[in-house]
XYZ file of N, CA, C and O in Angstrom:
560
model
N -221.859 92.274 62.306
C -222.163 92.502 63.690
C -221.168 93.444 64.315
O -220.169 93.822 63.719
N -221.442 93.825 65.517
C -220.538 94.705 66.240
C -221.206 95.300 67.453
O -222.248 94.842 67.914
N -220.588 96.373 67.943
C -221.109 97.038 69.127
C -222.046 98.164 68.698
O -221.713 98.969 67.839
N -223.220 98.205 69.295
C -224.215 99.229 68.986
C -224.095 100.406 69.954
O -224.100 101.557 69.557
N -223.990 100.094 71.262
C -223.858 101.148 72.265
C -223.157 100.590 73.493
O -223.138 99.386 73.727
N -222.584 101.494 74.280
C -221.862 101.120 75.482
C -222.256 102.073 76.603
O -222.315 103.280 76.402
N -222.528 101.520 77.775
C -222.813 102.298 78.991
C -221.881 101.781 80.079
O -221.521 100.603 80.090
N -221.506 102.656 80.995
C -220.598 102.206 82.048
C -220.744 103.073 83.292
O -221.303 104.161 83.255
N -220.203 102.543 84.359
C -220.115 103.285 85.610
C -218.795 102.903 86.274
O -218.287 101.794 86.093
N -218.256 103.838 87.019
C -217.022 103.597 87.772
C -217.062 104.461 89.021
O -217.484 105.610 88.960
N -216.673 103.887 90.121
C -216.634 104.664 91.349
C -215.710 103.997 92.365
O -215.318 102.849 92.213
N -215.376 104.771 93.373
C -214.576 104.276 94.488
C -215.471 104.283 95.718
O -216.090 105.300 96.030
N -215.583 103.151 96.352
C -216.403 103.019 97.554
C -215.647 102.101 98.499
O -215.579 100.896 98.273
N -215.044 102.658 99.516
C -214.250 101.858 100.439
C -215.036 101.499 101.694
O -214.469 101.277 102.746
N -216.365 101.448 101.586
C -217.184 101.065 102.731
C -216.973 99.591 103.050
O -216.640 98.792 102.179
N -217.206 99.231 104.301
C -217.124 97.836 104.718
C -218.488 97.179 104.585
O -219.497 97.744 105.012
N -218.507 95.989 103.994
C -219.734 95.229 103.802
C -219.562 93.840 104.398
O -218.563 93.177 104.131
N -220.537 93.397 105.157
C -220.484 92.053 105.727
C -221.839 91.358 105.647
O -222.036 90.314 106.257
N -222.746 91.901 104.864
C -224.100 91.373 104.793
C -224.149 90.018 104.107
O -223.499 89.798 103.083
N -224.948 89.125 104.664
C -225.206 87.842 104.029
C -226.226 87.947 102.913
O -226.470 86.986 102.197
N -226.816 89.124 102.753
C -227.727 89.407 101.643
C -226.983 90.214 100.591
O -225.954 90.826 100.868
N -227.517 90.241 99.380
C -226.881 90.989 98.302
C -226.811 92.477 98.606
O -227.789 93.077 99.044
N -225.643 93.061 98.342
C -225.419 94.496 98.453
C -225.079 94.992 97.052
O -224.169 94.463 96.407
N -225.803 95.994 96.563
C -225.544 96.525 95.222
C -224.242 97.324 95.232
O -224.090 98.272 95.996
N -223.319 96.924 94.340
C -222.041 97.609 94.220
C -221.985 98.506 92.976
O -221.310 99.519 92.979
N -222.677 98.113 91.904
C -222.672 98.864 90.647
C -224.045 98.759 89.996
O -224.693 97.709 90.089
N -224.465 99.817 89.286
C -225.726 99.817 88.550
C -225.530 100.525 87.214
O -224.948 101.615 87.176
N -226.000 99.891 86.140
C -225.968 100.500 84.808
C -227.319 100.269 84.140
O -227.818 99.146 84.115
N -227.898 101.331 83.578
C -229.131 101.241 82.792
C -228.780 101.302 81.317
O -227.916 102.085 80.915
N -229.439 100.474 80.520
C -229.254 100.496 79.077
C -230.602 100.190 78.424
O -231.374 99.386 78.935
N -230.865 100.855 77.299
C -232.083 100.597 76.534
C -231.659 99.995 75.197
O -231.155 100.711 74.323
N -231.818 98.670 75.044
C -231.407 98.033 73.787
C -232.166 98.616 72.591
O -233.360 98.920 72.692
N -231.478 98.744 71.480
C -232.118 99.258 70.267
C -232.757 98.146 69.456
O -233.604 98.415 68.611
N -232.347 96.915 69.728
C -232.890 95.763 69.005
C -233.244 94.663 69.993
O -232.489 94.379 70.914
N -234.362 94.009 69.793
C -234.779 92.946 70.719
C -233.936 91.681 70.559
O -233.902 90.849 71.466
N -233.238 91.520 69.425
C -232.407 90.330 69.231
C -230.947 90.564 69.630
O -230.112 89.674 69.474
N -230.633 91.742 70.139
C -229.255 92.046 70.527
C -228.871 91.310 71.809
O -229.713 90.937 72.623
N -227.600 91.104 71.951
C -227.027 90.564 73.185
C -226.415 91.724 73.962
O -225.998 92.731 73.382
N -226.348 91.544 75.281
C -225.742 92.545 76.153
C -224.511 91.919 76.810
O -224.623 90.932 77.530
N -223.368 92.493 76.514
C -222.102 92.068 77.121
C -221.922 92.853 78.415
O -221.971 94.089 78.404
N -221.741 92.140 79.520
C -221.599 92.771 80.836
C -220.224 92.416 81.384
O -219.874 91.231 81.488
N -219.455 93.431 81.732
C -218.111 93.236 82.296
C -218.059 93.952 83.635
O -218.403 95.138 83.731
N -217.646 93.234 84.669
C -217.523 93.797 86.012
C -216.083 93.599 86.480
O -215.525 92.506 86.341
N -215.490 94.653 87.031
C -214.110 94.559 87.508
C -213.965 95.251 88.856
O -214.358 96.406 89.017
N -213.413 94.513 89.800
C -213.006 95.052 91.094
C -211.492 94.866 91.158
O -211.020 93.749 91.392
N -210.705 95.936 90.933
C -209.245 95.781 90.930
C -208.686 95.234 92.242
O -207.675 94.563 92.254
N -209.393 95.527 93.330
C -208.940 95.015 94.619
C -210.143 94.786 95.528
O -210.901 95.713 95.805
N -210.294 93.556 95.963
C -211.278 93.217 96.987
C -210.478 92.794 98.212
O -209.589 91.949 98.116
N -210.784 93.406 99.343
C -209.987 93.185 100.552
C -210.875 92.674 101.669
O -212.027 93.079 101.811
N -210.317 91.771 102.472
C -211.006 91.300 103.661
C -210.021 91.165 104.803
O -208.839 90.901 104.593
N -210.542 91.356 105.984
C -209.771 91.176 107.208
C -210.340 89.959 107.926
O -211.540 89.809 108.034
N -209.490 89.107 108.403
C -209.964 87.934 109.120
C -208.920 87.502 110.136
O -207.752 87.838 110.015
N -209.343 86.780 111.134
C -208.416 86.215 112.110
C -208.844 84.787 112.393
O -209.988 84.414 112.182
N -207.913 84.011 112.869
C -208.211 82.642 113.250
C -208.292 81.702 112.069
O -208.036 82.052 110.927
N -208.660 80.473 112.352
C -208.792 79.442 111.323
C -210.244 79.470 110.853
O -211.122 78.929 111.497
N -210.481 80.121 109.751
C -211.847 80.391 109.336
C -212.002 80.252 107.836
O -211.035 80.210 107.099
N -213.233 80.205 107.397
C -213.559 80.218 105.976
C -214.130 81.595 105.653
O -214.913 82.143 106.416
N -213.738 82.144 104.519
C -214.142 83.484 104.141
C -214.490 83.477 102.657
O -213.631 83.227 101.827
N -215.776 83.728 102.326
C -216.246 83.637 100.934
C -217.058 84.872 100.566
O -217.844 85.372 101.366
N -216.889 85.313 99.315
C -217.675 86.420 98.784
C -218.296 85.971 97.467
O -217.590 85.568 96.541
N -219.626 85.985 97.400
C -220.332 85.631 96.164
C -220.589 86.884 95.343
O -220.907 87.937 95.891
N -220.453 86.760 94.026
C -220.701 87.848 93.081
C -221.956 87.509 92.283
O -222.138 86.355 91.884
N -222.797 88.499 92.025
C -223.995 88.282 91.218
C -224.178 89.425 90.233
O -223.788 90.556 90.502
N -224.811 89.106 89.103
C -225.336 90.125 88.194
C -226.837 89.910 88.130
O -227.306 88.778 87.981
N -227.571 91.012 88.257
C -229.028 90.951 88.189
C -229.526 91.830 87.052
O -228.945 92.883 86.783
N -230.577 91.363 86.402
C -231.275 92.151 85.387
C -232.633 92.502 85.957
O -233.425 91.621 86.278
N -232.894 93.783 86.119
C -234.166 94.260 86.690
C -234.508 93.528 87.992
O -235.649 93.163 88.240
N -233.492 93.280 88.803
C -233.684 92.676 90.113
C -233.639 91.162 90.157
O -233.608 90.579 91.233
N -233.619 90.494 88.999
C -233.564 89.024 88.967
C -232.158 88.562 88.612
O -231.563 89.054 87.645
N -231.662 87.619 89.379
C -230.298 87.142 89.169
C -230.170 86.402 87.838
O -230.968 85.520 87.531
N -229.142 86.783 87.059
C -228.893 86.127 85.779
C -227.500 85.502 85.710
O -227.203 84.745 84.787
N -226.629 85.825 86.684
C -225.273 85.283 86.678
C -224.771 85.211 88.110
O -224.985 86.132 88.897
N -224.086 84.127 88.434
C -223.513 83.948 89.767
C -222.071 83.483 89.647
O -221.769 82.577 88.868
N -221.204 84.105 90.395
C -219.815 83.672 90.542
C -219.616 83.440 92.034
O -219.390 84.378 92.799
N -219.775 82.188 92.445
C -219.698 81.863 93.863
C -218.264 81.805 94.366
O -217.357 81.403 93.636
N -218.117 82.201 95.618
C -216.876 82.034 96.376
C -215.661 82.600 95.667
O -214.619 81.963 95.559
N -215.804 83.825 95.187
C -214.680 84.508 94.554
C -214.584 85.899 95.115
O -215.434 86.734 94.818
N -213.603 86.171 95.944
C -212.569 85.249 96.408
C -213.056 84.377 97.565
O -214.110 84.614 98.136
N -212.226 83.404 97.867
C -212.473 82.511 98.988
C -211.140 82.018 99.542
O -210.194 81.839 98.802
N -211.089 81.808 100.836
C -210.003 81.048 101.450
C -210.601 80.190 102.536
O -211.565 80.552 103.184
N -210.009 79.022 102.686
C -210.538 78.047 103.637
C -209.379 77.286 104.253
O -208.466 76.863 103.551
N -209.422 77.115 105.544
C -208.409 76.328 106.235
C -207.092 77.046 106.425
O -206.133 76.452 106.893
N -207.011 78.316 106.037
C -205.793 79.084 106.288
C -205.883 79.629 107.704
O -206.898 80.178 108.098
N -204.850 79.464 108.485
C -204.887 79.881 109.875
C -204.269 81.272 110.013
O -203.058 81.421 109.987
N -205.127 82.271 110.111
C -204.689 83.651 110.275
C -204.703 83.984 111.760
O -205.592 84.681 112.242
N -203.732 83.474 112.487
C -203.730 83.597 113.940
C -203.402 85.006 114.402
O -203.786 85.412 115.482
N -202.677 85.784 113.602
C -202.284 87.121 114.018
C -203.405 88.127 113.862
O -204.421 87.878 113.225
N -203.207 89.281 114.461
C -204.166 90.371 114.309
C -203.869 91.147 113.028
O -202.741 91.130 112.529
N -204.873 91.838 112.516
C -204.732 92.714 111.354
C -204.255 91.998 110.097
O -203.555 92.570 109.282
N -204.610 90.739 109.938
C -204.301 90.017 108.711
C -205.220 90.556 107.618
O -206.413 90.745 107.830
N -204.646 90.829 106.452
C -205.418 91.406 105.351
C -205.129 90.608 104.087
O -203.991 90.258 103.820
N -206.176 90.327 103.315
C -206.023 89.612 102.055
C -206.663 90.454 100.962
O -207.787 90.922 101.117
N -205.940 90.664 99.861
C -206.460 91.407 98.717
C -206.462 90.504 97.493
O -205.537 89.729 97.288
N -207.500 90.641 96.667
C -207.632 89.830 95.451
C -208.351 90.664 94.409
O -209.304 91.364 94.736
N -207.892 90.614 93.152
C -208.663 91.278 92.103
C -209.657 90.278 91.525
O -209.395 89.092 91.440
N -210.836 90.782 91.154
C -211.892 89.941 90.598
C -212.475 90.660 89.385
O -212.842 91.834 89.471
N -212.544 89.959 88.256
C -213.180 90.481 87.044
C -213.938 89.333 86.397
O -213.473 88.194 86.387
N -215.132 89.629 85.870
C -215.911 88.582 85.227
C -216.804 89.185 84.157
O -217.088 90.387 84.157
N -217.230 88.330 83.223
C -218.011 88.745 82.061
C -219.201 87.821 81.893
O -219.110 86.621 82.167
N -220.293 88.384 81.437
C -221.486 87.593 81.130
C -222.143 88.189 79.887
O -222.116 89.408 79.697
N -222.722 87.343 79.046
C -223.488 87.809 77.892
C -224.950 87.461 78.126
O -225.299 86.301 78.337
N -225.801 88.494 78.102
C -227.219 88.337 78.386
C -228.027 88.583 77.117
O -227.565 89.247 76.181
N -229.226 88.032 77.088
C -230.170 88.269 75.988
C -231.488 88.709 76.611
O -232.372 87.878 76.864
N -231.659 90.013 76.860
C -232.866 90.475 77.549
C -234.127 90.422 76.694
O -235.225 90.504 77.222
N -233.982 90.321 75.366
C -235.116 90.162 74.452
C -236.144 91.293 74.613
O -237.343 91.060 74.723
N -235.643 92.536 74.634
C -236.522 93.694 74.810
C -235.877 94.928 74.203
O -234.661 94.958 73.977
N -236.699 95.930 73.961
C -236.184 97.254 73.615
C -236.568 98.267 74.701
O -236.448 99.464 74.498
N -236.994 97.757 75.839
C -237.263 98.603 77.006
C -235.988 98.747 77.828
O -235.090 97.898 77.760
N -235.922 99.784 78.637
C -234.749 99.984 79.491
C -234.550 98.786 80.408
O -235.500 98.238 80.965
N -233.285 98.390 80.548
C -232.898 97.287 81.423
C -231.912 97.840 82.459
O -231.018 98.613 82.114
N -232.089 97.442 83.713
C -231.171 97.841 84.777
C -230.354 96.632 85.194
O -230.910 95.622 85.632
N -229.039 96.740 85.034
C -228.127 95.687 85.471
C -227.449 96.133 86.755
O -227.023 97.289 86.876
N -227.385 95.227 87.718
C -226.679 95.508 88.968
C -225.678 94.406 89.238
O -225.923 93.230 88.948
N -224.546 94.807 89.774
C -223.548 93.864 90.262
C -223.621 93.916 91.783
O -223.594 94.993 92.378
N -223.761 92.735 92.409
C -223.941 92.675 93.860
C -222.914 91.764 94.508
O -222.341 90.890 93.855
N -222.699 91.991 95.796
C -221.844 91.145 96.642
C -222.702 90.486 97.706
O -223.704 91.049 98.151
N -222.248 89.334 98.180
C -222.889 88.647 99.296
C -221.797 87.981 100.130
O -221.106 87.088 99.648
N -221.615 88.422 101.365
C -220.606 87.842 102.255
C -221.198 86.596 102.905
O -221.959 86.685 103.863
N -220.848 85.442 102.377
C -221.451 84.182 102.803
C -221.242 83.934 104.296
O -222.138 83.472 104.994
N -220.057 84.254 104.787
C -219.706 83.939 106.174
C -219.795 85.145 107.106
O -219.408 85.054 108.265
N -220.277 86.286 106.589
C -220.467 87.460 107.426
C -219.203 88.223 107.757
O -219.213 89.086 108.637
N -218.101 87.943 107.043
C -216.861 88.690 107.266
C -216.912 90.015 106.511
O -217.661 90.183 105.555
N -216.069 90.943 106.926
C -216.033 92.278 106.324
C -215.229 92.254 105.027
O -214.141 91.683 104.962
N -215.801 92.899 103.992
C -215.144 93.067 102.692
C -215.219 94.533 102.293
O -216.180 95.224 102.619
N -214.220 95.013 101.545
C -214.295 96.332 100.922
C -213.440 96.336 99.656
O -212.838 95.322 99.303
N -213.410 97.473 98.970
C -212.700 97.544 97.693
C -211.314 98.163 97.804
O -210.698 98.479 96.783
N -210.801 98.328 98.987
C -209.439 98.823 99.221
C -209.175 100.126 98.463
O -208.088 100.355 97.958
N -210.199 100.951 98.359
C -210.121 102.258 97.687
C -209.799 102.171 96.200
O -209.383 103.152 95.595
N -209.979 100.996 95.595
C -209.753 100.850 94.152
C -211.029 101.213 93.398
O -212.132 101.059 93.901
N -210.869 101.686 92.180
C -212.020 102.079 91.366
C -212.665 100.845 90.738
O -212.065 100.169 89.918
N -213.904 100.548 91.130
C -214.630 99.424 90.533
C -215.360 99.910 89.290
O -215.762 101.065 89.211
N -215.521 98.996 88.330
C -216.069 99.359 87.020
C -217.095 98.330 86.587
O -216.906 97.124 86.813
N -218.176 98.815 85.957
C -219.140 97.935 85.292
C -219.411 98.514 83.914
O -219.781 99.688 83.796
N -219.182 97.698 82.878
C -219.384 98.117 81.500
C -220.456 97.226 80.897
O -220.403 96.004 81.027
N -221.437 97.847 80.239
C -222.532 97.124 79.606
C -222.583 97.590 78.139
O -222.669 98.789 77.883
N -222.501 96.630 77.209
C -222.484 96.977 75.783
C -223.521 96.162 75.034
O -223.623 94.945 75.216
N -224.298 96.832 74.184
C -225.223 96.146 73.295
C -224.433 95.709 72.064
O -223.784 96.521 71.410
N -224.497 94.414 71.771
C -223.728 93.871 70.654
C -224.640 93.009 69.772
O -225.682 92.541 70.202
N -224.207 92.831 68.519
C -224.928 91.949 67.595
C -223.941 90.939 67.041
O -222.732 91.139 67.060
N -224.479 89.815 66.536
C -223.640 88.733 66.043
C -223.229 88.878 64.622
O -223.459 89.718 63.871
């Protein structure tokens, strides 16, 4: 077994996101060569930043979707709760990286997306860090 092919994307997007719905952060297309292959998906955000004030809860959900359907969820990463940020311009940065192995069972093109969802409607961005999504077709 081993790696058959690798696709990836990397970009810097320092836009502010506060949507309670999924926002696409990364997209990679791959066409598996074998229907029994597994797809290794790696997503990395070197820095996720949020601004908050007061005694509040702040959560960001991470998702991976295959052709628009959710296949992996990492809830509340990052999250803080019960921390009292009474001052102005309080900023919190956290790196987030996660991996999932999928079995799409096809040799047709598959579109993987990594999405964010701001559960509490607070603003999040990537602090100008380069986010990366790597998708590799592997066999056992």
